[in-house]
Amino acid sequence: MARRERVVRMSVEQPLWRALTAYRVLTMVYAVLIFLFQRERFERPWIAAWFLAFLAVWTLATLPRVANAASCTKRFLVADLTVAVTGILLTPLADTHAQQVDGPTLPSIWAAGAVLAFAIKGGWRWAAVASSVVAVANLVERAHPSRDTLHNVLLVWVASIAIGYVVEVARASERTLARALEIEAATRERERLARDIHDSVLQVLAMVQRRGTALGGEAAELGRLAGEQEIALRTLVSSGLVPASRAAQDTVVRTAVEDGEPCDLRTLLAPYAGSRITLSEPGAPVLLPPAAAKELAAAVSAALDNVQGHAGPDAHAWILVEEWPDEVIVTVRDDGPGIPEGRLAQAEGEGRLGVALSIRGRLRDLGGTAELISVPGQGTEVELKVPRGETRR
């Protein structure tokens, strides 16, 4: 799937870089031809000749730099823009009448290629900065800019920003397409596994449950266990997720950090669902910063550990995920016997700080809160609140 995503990205960006490469070569040749056919108007033609010779060498030597986004570094972009600005400012020295006559500068329209490189590499913001620098250089070179000069400067500024914006939209569409392809591939694989498991393991477990119930005795207990495993396996297959583990969660969080994107909390909580744990979540992604999502999932895991350890083997737990504009609330509730009054304070005094550190401590570090409500004989409810911050869907 990573290979497919790279192919999609090349299909979107690579033609732009190829077009920029051709543009730089053609405009360099154009600038040289202008000098050759109009060299008699230059008072100091040697300045123009030296600059255009350097421009030709620079353009041809840096063709690999504009072959793709990886090779087109920020340092190269700054150097390339410096060459363009230098050529513009050298124009009055080579042609003393350039400030009174609306003629082409030494780099001519080659300078726009430097701005386009910024647009393709960094989007419309980078394009706005680069085009503004070139615009200032043109206005300084003219001293008394005419209407045509202002028109050309504005045209380059607007066109470069528009191209940068189109590039950003294309990249966003590319990421959306890559995710859609991943989801499609995962769905197909999940359907294939579901068919294979349904035709083998699930049918065997269902048969064991029926036969055990019919035989009674110890076989009935075996049938009950087989039925529970059948339910858990069906839930697992339908969600398309693997059992919850710290390694799996670390992988999800690490991927989100590398991509520079928020993490979907549902991805970290869904593996906890099973025959005795019911998960209710929104239909849309619940986005949090990767570190916050990981810590919140760890707090939920600690709450479920308490259910397993203190609520009894037959207890059932429910996880409810709620998304609000300013916060995310996760509630973990069970139908166990509840916590006797004063038991938490006694546990903390004895040095058993599971609730204090694993749950409340994690939420406190995130700027959130953890509220525990328990009534003897009516179960326990843990409400975890985490502020959204700047993360939005």
Coordinates of C-alpha atoms in Angstrom, one line a residue:
M1 CA 0.0 0.0 0.0
A2 CA 2.9 2.4 0.7
R3 CA 4.1 1.6 -2.8
R4 CA 0.7 2.5 -4.2
E5 CA 0.7 5.8 -2.3
R6 CA 4.1 6.7 -3.7
V7 CA 2.8 6.0 -7.2
V8 CA -0.2 8.2 -6.7
R9 CA 2.0 11.0 -5.3
M10 CA 4.3 10.8 -8.4
S11 CA 1.3 11.0 -10.7
V12 CA 0.2 14.3 -9.1
E13 CA 3.5 16.1 -8.5
Q14 CA 6.0 14.8 -11.0
P15 CA 4.5 16.5 -14.1
L16 CA 4.8 19.8 -12.2
W17 CA 8.5 19.4 -11.6
R18 CA 9.1 18.2 -15.2
A19 CA 7.2 21.3 -16.5
L20 CA 9.3 23.5 -14.2
T21 CA 12.5 22.0 -15.5
A22 CA 11.5 22.7 -19.1
Y23 CA 10.4 26.2 -18.2
R24 CA 13.8 27.0 -16.6
V25 CA 15.8 25.8 -19.6
L26 CA 13.5 27.6 -22.2
T27 CA 13.5 30.9 -20.3
M28 CA 17.2 30.8 -19.8
V29 CA 17.6 30.4 -23.6
Y30 CA 15.1 33.2 -24.1
A31 CA 17.1 35.6 -21.8
V32 CA 20.3 34.8 -23.7
L33 CA 18.7 35.4 -27.1
I34 CA 17.3 38.8 -25.9
F35 CA 20.8 39.9 -25.0
L36 CA 22.3 38.7 -28.3
F37 CA 19.7 40.5 -30.4
Q38 CA 19.7 43.7 -28.4
R39 CA 23.3 43.9 -27.1
E40 CA 23.8 47.3 -28.8
R41 CA 21.5 48.9 -26.2
F42 CA 23.7 47.9 -23.3
E43 CA 26.2 50.4 -22.1
R44 CA 28.1 47.7 -20.2
P45 CA 27.4 44.5 -22.1
W46 CA 30.2 42.6 -20.3
I47 CA 28.1 42.8 -17.1
A48 CA 25.1 41.2 -18.9
A49 CA 27.3 38.7 -20.6
W50 CA 28.9 37.5 -17.4
F51 CA 25.6 37.2 -15.6
L52 CA 23.9 35.4 -18.4
A53 CA 26.8 33.0 -18.7
F54 CA 26.5 32.3 -15.0
L55 CA 22.7 32.0 -15.4
A56 CA 23.1 29.3 -18.1
V57 CA 25.6 27.3 -16.1
W58 CA 23.4 27.6 -13.0
T59 CA 20.3 26.5 -14.8
L60 CA 21.9 23.5 -16.4
A61 CA 23.8 22.4 -13.3
T62 CA 20.8 22.6 -11.0
L63 CA 18.4 20.6 -13.3
P64 CA 18.6 17.6 -10.9
R65 CA 17.6 20.0 -8.0
V66 CA 14.2 20.7 -9.6
A67 CA 13.5 17.1 -10.6
N68 CA 11.4 16.4 -7.5
A69 CA 10.4 17.8 -4.1
A70 CA 13.1 15.8 -2.2
S71 CA 16.0 17.3 -4.0
C72 CA 14.6 20.8 -4.1
T73 CA 15.7 21.9 -0.6
K74 CA 15.1 25.2 1.2
R75 CA 18.7 26.1 0.8
F76 CA 18.6 25.7 -3.0
L77 CA 15.3 27.7 -3.2
V78 CA 16.9 30.6 -1.4
A79 CA 20.0 30.4 -3.6
D80 CA 17.9 30.2 -6.7
L81 CA 15.8 33.2 -5.7
T82 CA 19.0 35.1 -4.9
V83 CA 20.3 34.5 -8.4
A84 CA 17.0 35.9 -9.8
V85 CA 17.0 39.0 -7.6
T86 CA 20.7 39.7 -8.4
G87 CA 20.0 39.6 -12.1
I88 CA 17.1 42.0 -11.7
L89 CA 19.2 44.5 -9.7
L90 CA 22.2 44.2 -12.1
T91 CA 20.0 45.3 -15.0
P92 CA 20.5 49.1 -14.5
L93 CA 24.3 48.6 -14.3
A94 CA 24.4 46.9 -17.6
D95 CA 21.7 49.2 -19.2
T96 CA 21.6 52.6 -17.7
H97 CA 18.4 53.4 -19.6
A98 CA 16.6 50.4 -18.2
Q99 CA 15.0 52.5 -15.4
Q100 CA 13.4 54.9 -17.9
V101 CA 12.4 52.3 -20.6
D102 CA 10.1 49.3 -19.9
G103 CA 12.5 46.7 -21.2
P104 CA 13.2 43.1 -19.9
T105 CA 15.5 42.6 -17.0
L106 CA 18.6 40.4 -17.4
P107 CA 16.9 37.2 -16.2
S108 CA 13.7 38.2 -17.9
I109 CA 10.9 35.7 -17.2
W110 CA 13.4 33.2 -15.9
A111 CA 12.9 34.9 -12.5
A112 CA 9.3 33.6 -12.4
G113 CA 10.7 30.0 -12.5
A114 CA 12.3 30.6 -9.1
V115 CA 9.0 31.7 -7.7
L116 CA 7.2 28.7 -9.2
A117 CA 9.7 26.4 -7.5
F118 CA 8.7 27.9 -4.1
A119 CA 5.0 27.4 -5.1
I120 CA 5.4 23.7 -6.0
K121 CA 7.6 23.0 -3.0
G122 CA 5.8 24.8 -0.2
G123 CA 2.4 25.9 -1.4
W124 CA 0.8 29.3 -1.7
R125 CA 2.4 30.8 1.5
W126 CA 5.9 30.1 0.2
A127 CA 4.9 31.4 -3.2
A128 CA 3.6 34.7 -1.7
V129 CA 6.9 35.3 0.1
A130 CA 9.1 34.5 -3.0
S131 CA 6.9 36.6 -5.4
S132 CA 6.9 39.5 -3.0
V133 CA 10.7 39.5 -2.9
V134 CA 10.8 39.4 -6.8
A135 CA 8.2 42.2 -6.9
V136 CA 10.3 44.4 -4.6
A137 CA 13.4 43.8 -6.7
N138 CA 11.5 44.8 -9.9
L139 CA 10.2 48.0 -8.3
V140 CA 13.6 48.9 -7.1
E141 CA 15.2 48.2 -10.5
R142 CA 12.6 50.4 -12.3
A143 CA 13.0 53.3 -9.8
H144 CA 9.8 54.9 -11.4
P145 CA 7.7 51.8 -12.2
S146 CA 5.1 52.3 -15.0
R147 CA 1.7 50.8 -15.2
D148 CA 3.0 47.8 -17.2
T149 CA 5.6 47.1 -14.6
L150 CA 3.0 47.1 -11.8
H151 CA 0.8 44.9 -14.0
N152 CA 3.5 42.3 -14.6
V153 CA 4.5 42.3 -10.9
L154 CA 0.9 41.8 -9.8
L155 CA 0.4 39.1 -12.4
V156 CA 3.4 37.0 -11.2
W157 CA 2.3 37.5 -7.6
V158 CA -1.3 36.3 -8.2
A159 CA -0.4 33.5 -10.6
S160 CA 2.3 32.0 -8.2
I161 CA -0.1 32.1 -5.3
A162 CA -2.8 30.4 -7.3
I163 CA -0.4 27.7 -8.5
G164 CA 0.7 27.1 -4.9
Y165 CA -2.9 26.8 -3.7
V166 CA -3.6 24.3 -6.5
V167 CA -0.6 22.3 -5.4
E168 CA -1.8 22.2 -1.8
V169 CA -5.3 21.1 -2.9
A170 CA -3.7 18.4 -5.1
R171 CA -1.6 17.1 -2.2
A172 CA -4.7 17.0 0.1
S173 CA -6.6 15.1 -2.5
E174 CA -3.7 12.7 -2.9
R175 CA -3.6 12.0 0.8
T176 CA -7.4 11.4 0.8
L177 CA -7.0 9.0 -2.1
A178 CA -4.2 7.1 -0.4
R179 CA -6.3 6.7 2.7
A180 CA -9.3 5.5 0.7
L181 CA -7.1 2.9 -1.0
E182 CA -5.8 1.8 2.4
I183 CA -9.4 1.5 3.7
E184 CA -10.5 -0.4 0.6
A185 CA -7.6 -2.8 0.9
A186 CA -8.2 -3.3 4.6
T187 CA -11.9 -3.9 3.9
R188 CA -11.2 -6.5 1.3
E189 CA -8.7 -8.3 3.5
R190 CA -11.2 -8.2 6.4
E191 CA -13.9 -9.7 4.3
R192 CA -11.6 -12.5 3.1
L193 CA -10.6 -13.3 6.7
A194 CA -14.2 -13.2 7.8
R195 CA -15.2 -15.7 5.1
D196 CA -12.3 -18.0 6.0
I197 CA -12.9 -17.8 9.7
H198 CA -16.7 -18.2 9.3
D199 CA -16.2 -21.4 7.2
S200 CA -13.9 -22.9 9.8
V201 CA -13.3 -21.6 13.3
L202 CA -16.7 -20.0 14.0
Q203 CA -18.6 -23.0 12.8
V204 CA -16.5 -25.3 15.0
L205 CA -17.1 -23.1 18.1
A206 CA -20.8 -22.9 17.4
M207 CA -20.9 -26.7 17.1
V208 CA -19.0 -27.1 20.4
Q209 CA -21.4 -24.8 22.1
R210 CA -24.5 -26.7 20.9
R211 CA -23.0 -30.1 21.7
G212 CA -21.8 -29.0 25.1
T213 CA -25.1 -27.6 26.0
A214 CA -26.8 -30.8 24.9
L215 CA -24.5 -33.1 26.9
G216 CA -24.6 -31.1 30.1
G217 CA -22.2 -31.3 33.0
E218 CA -18.6 -30.3 32.3
A219 CA -19.3 -30.3 28.6
A220 CA -21.9 -27.5 29.2
E221 CA -19.2 -25.3 30.8
L222 CA -16.9 -26.0 27.8
G223 CA -19.8 -25.1 25.5
R224 CA -20.3 -21.8 27.3
L225 CA -16.7 -20.9 27.0
A226 CA -16.8 -21.8 23.3
G227 CA -19.8 -19.5 22.9
E228 CA -18.0 -16.6 24.5
Q229 CA -15.0 -17.1 22.3
E230 CA -17.3 -17.2 19.3
I231 CA -18.8 -13.9 20.2
A232 CA -15.4 -12.3 20.8
L233 CA -14.1 -13.6 17.5
R234 CA -17.1 -12.3 15.6
T235 CA -16.6 -8.9 17.2
L236 CA -12.9 -9.0 16.3
V237 CA -13.5 -9.9 12.7
S238 CA -16.2 -7.3 12.2
S239 CA -14.0 -4.6 13.5
G240 CA -11.0 -5.7 11.5
L241 CA -8.7 -5.1 14.4
V242 CA -6.2 -7.2 16.3
P243 CA -6.3 -7.7 20.1
A244 CA -5.2 -4.7 22.1
S245 CA -1.5 -4.6 22.9
R246 CA 0.9 -1.9 23.9
A247 CA 3.1 -2.7 20.8
A248 CA 0.1 -2.3 18.5
Q249 CA -0.9 1.0 20.0
D250 CA 2.7 2.2 19.9
T251 CA 2.7 1.4 16.2
V252 CA -0.5 3.4 15.5
V253 CA 0.8 6.4 17.5
R254 CA 4.2 6.2 15.9
T255 CA 2.6 6.3 12.5
A256 CA 0.5 9.3 13.4
V257 CA 3.6 11.1 14.7
E258 CA 5.6 10.4 11.6
D259 CA 2.8 11.6 9.4
G260 CA 2.4 14.7 11.5
E261 CA -1.3 14.1 11.9
P262 CA -3.8 13.6 14.8
C263 CA -4.6 10.1 15.9
D264 CA -8.0 8.5 15.8
L265 CA -8.9 7.5 19.4
R266 CA -11.3 4.9 18.1
T267 CA -8.4 2.9 16.6
L268 CA -6.8 2.6 20.0
L269 CA -10.0 1.7 21.9
A270 CA -11.7 -0.6 19.4
P271 CA -9.5 -3.6 20.2
Y272 CA -10.8 -3.7 23.8
A273 CA -14.3 -4.6 22.7
G274 CA -15.2 -8.3 23.3
S275 CA -17.8 -10.6 24.7
R276 CA -17.8 -8.8 28.1
I277 CA -16.8 -5.3 27.0
T278 CA -19.2 -3.2 24.9
L279 CA -17.7 -0.2 23.0
S280 CA -20.0 2.7 21.8
E281 CA -18.3 5.3 19.7
P282 CA -19.1 8.1 17.2
G283 CA -19.3 7.2 13.5
A284 CA -16.6 9.8 12.6
P285 CA -13.0 9.8 13.7
V286 CA -12.2 11.2 17.2
L287 CA -9.0 13.0 16.6
L288 CA -6.5 13.8 19.3
P289 CA -2.8 14.5 19.3
P290 CA -1.0 11.2 19.2
A291 CA 0.5 11.4 22.7
A292 CA -2.9 12.4 24.2
A293 CA -4.7 9.6 22.5
K294 CA -2.1 7.1 23.7
E295 CA -2.3 8.3 27.3
L296 CA -6.1 8.3 27.3
A297 CA -6.2 4.8 25.9
A298 CA -3.8 3.7 28.6
A299 CA -6.1 5.2 31.3
V300 CA -9.0 3.3 29.8
S301 CA -6.9 0.1 29.9
A302 CA -6.2 0.8 33.6
A303 CA -9.9 1.2 34.3
L304 CA -10.6 -2.1 32.5
D305 CA -7.9 -3.8 34.5
N306 CA -9.7 -2.7 37.7
V307 CA -12.9 -4.1 36.3
Q308 CA -11.3 -7.4 35.6
G309 CA -9.5 -7.5 39.0
H310 CA -12.2 -6.3 41.3
A311 CA -15.6 -6.6 39.6
G312 CA -15.6 -10.4 39.3
P313 CA -15.3 -12.8 36.4
D314 CA -18.9 -12.3 35.3
A315 CA -18.9 -8.5 35.3
H316 CA -19.7 -6.7 32.1
A317 CA -18.0 -3.3 31.1
W318 CA -19.2 -0.6 28.8
I319 CA -17.0 2.0 27.1
L320 CA -18.7 5.2 25.8
V321 CA -16.8 7.7 23.7
E322 CA -18.3 11.2 23.4
E323 CA -16.9 14.0 21.3
W324 CA -17.6 17.6 22.1
P325 CA -16.2 20.8 20.5
D326 CA -13.8 21.5 23.4
E327 CA -13.2 18.0 24.9
V328 CA -13.4 14.3 24.5
I329 CA -15.1 12.2 27.2
V330 CA -14.6 8.5 27.6
T331 CA -16.7 6.7 30.2
V332 CA -15.9 3.3 31.5
R333 CA -18.8 1.6 33.5
D334 CA -19.2 -1.9 34.9
D335 CA -22.0 -3.8 36.7
G336 CA -19.7 -5.1 39.4
P337 CA -20.2 -4.8 43.2
G338 CA -18.8 -1.3 43.3
I339 CA -16.1 0.1 45.5
P340 CA -16.8 0.3 49.3
E341 CA -16.6 3.8 50.7
G342 CA -13.1 4.8 51.7
R343 CA -11.5 1.9 49.8
L344 CA -9.6 4.2 47.4
A345 CA -8.1 6.2 50.2
Q346 CA -7.1 3.0 51.9
A347 CA -5.4 1.7 48.7
E348 CA -3.5 4.9 48.3
G349 CA -2.3 4.7 51.9
E350 CA -1.1 1.2 51.3
G351 CA 0.9 2.2 48.3
R352 CA -1.5 0.8 45.7
L353 CA -1.8 3.7 43.4
G354 CA -3.5 2.2 40.3
V355 CA -6.4 4.7 40.2
A356 CA -4.3 7.6 41.5
L357 CA -1.4 7.3 39.0
S358 CA -2.6 5.1 36.1
I359 CA -5.8 7.0 35.7
R360 CA -5.9 10.4 37.4
G361 CA -2.2 11.0 37.0
R362 CA -2.4 10.4 33.2
L363 CA -5.4 12.7 32.8
R364 CA -3.8 15.4 35.0
D365 CA -0.7 15.4 32.7
L366 CA -3.0 16.0 29.7
G367 CA -4.8 18.9 31.4
G368 CA -7.9 16.7 31.8
T369 CA -9.8 15.2 34.7
A370 CA -10.8 11.7 35.9
E371 CA -13.9 11.3 38.0
L372 CA -14.8 8.0 39.7
I373 CA -18.3 7.3 40.9
S374 CA -19.1 4.1 42.7
V375 CA -22.1 2.9 44.7
P376 CA -21.8 -0.4 46.5
G377 CA -23.9 -3.0 44.7
Q378 CA -24.4 -0.8 41.6
G379 CA -21.1 -0.9 39.8
T380 CA -18.4 1.7 39.1
E381 CA -18.2 4.5 36.6
V382 CA -15.0 6.3 35.6
E383 CA -15.4 9.4 33.5
L384 CA -12.3 10.6 31.7
K385 CA -12.2 14.1 30.1
V386 CA -9.4 15.4 27.8
P387 CA -9.4 18.9 26.3
R388 CA -9.3 19.0 22.5
G389 CA -6.8 21.9 22.3
E390 CA -6.2 22.9 18.7
T391 CA -7.1 19.5 17.3
R392 CA -10.3 19.4 15.3
R393 CA -11.9 17.0 12.9

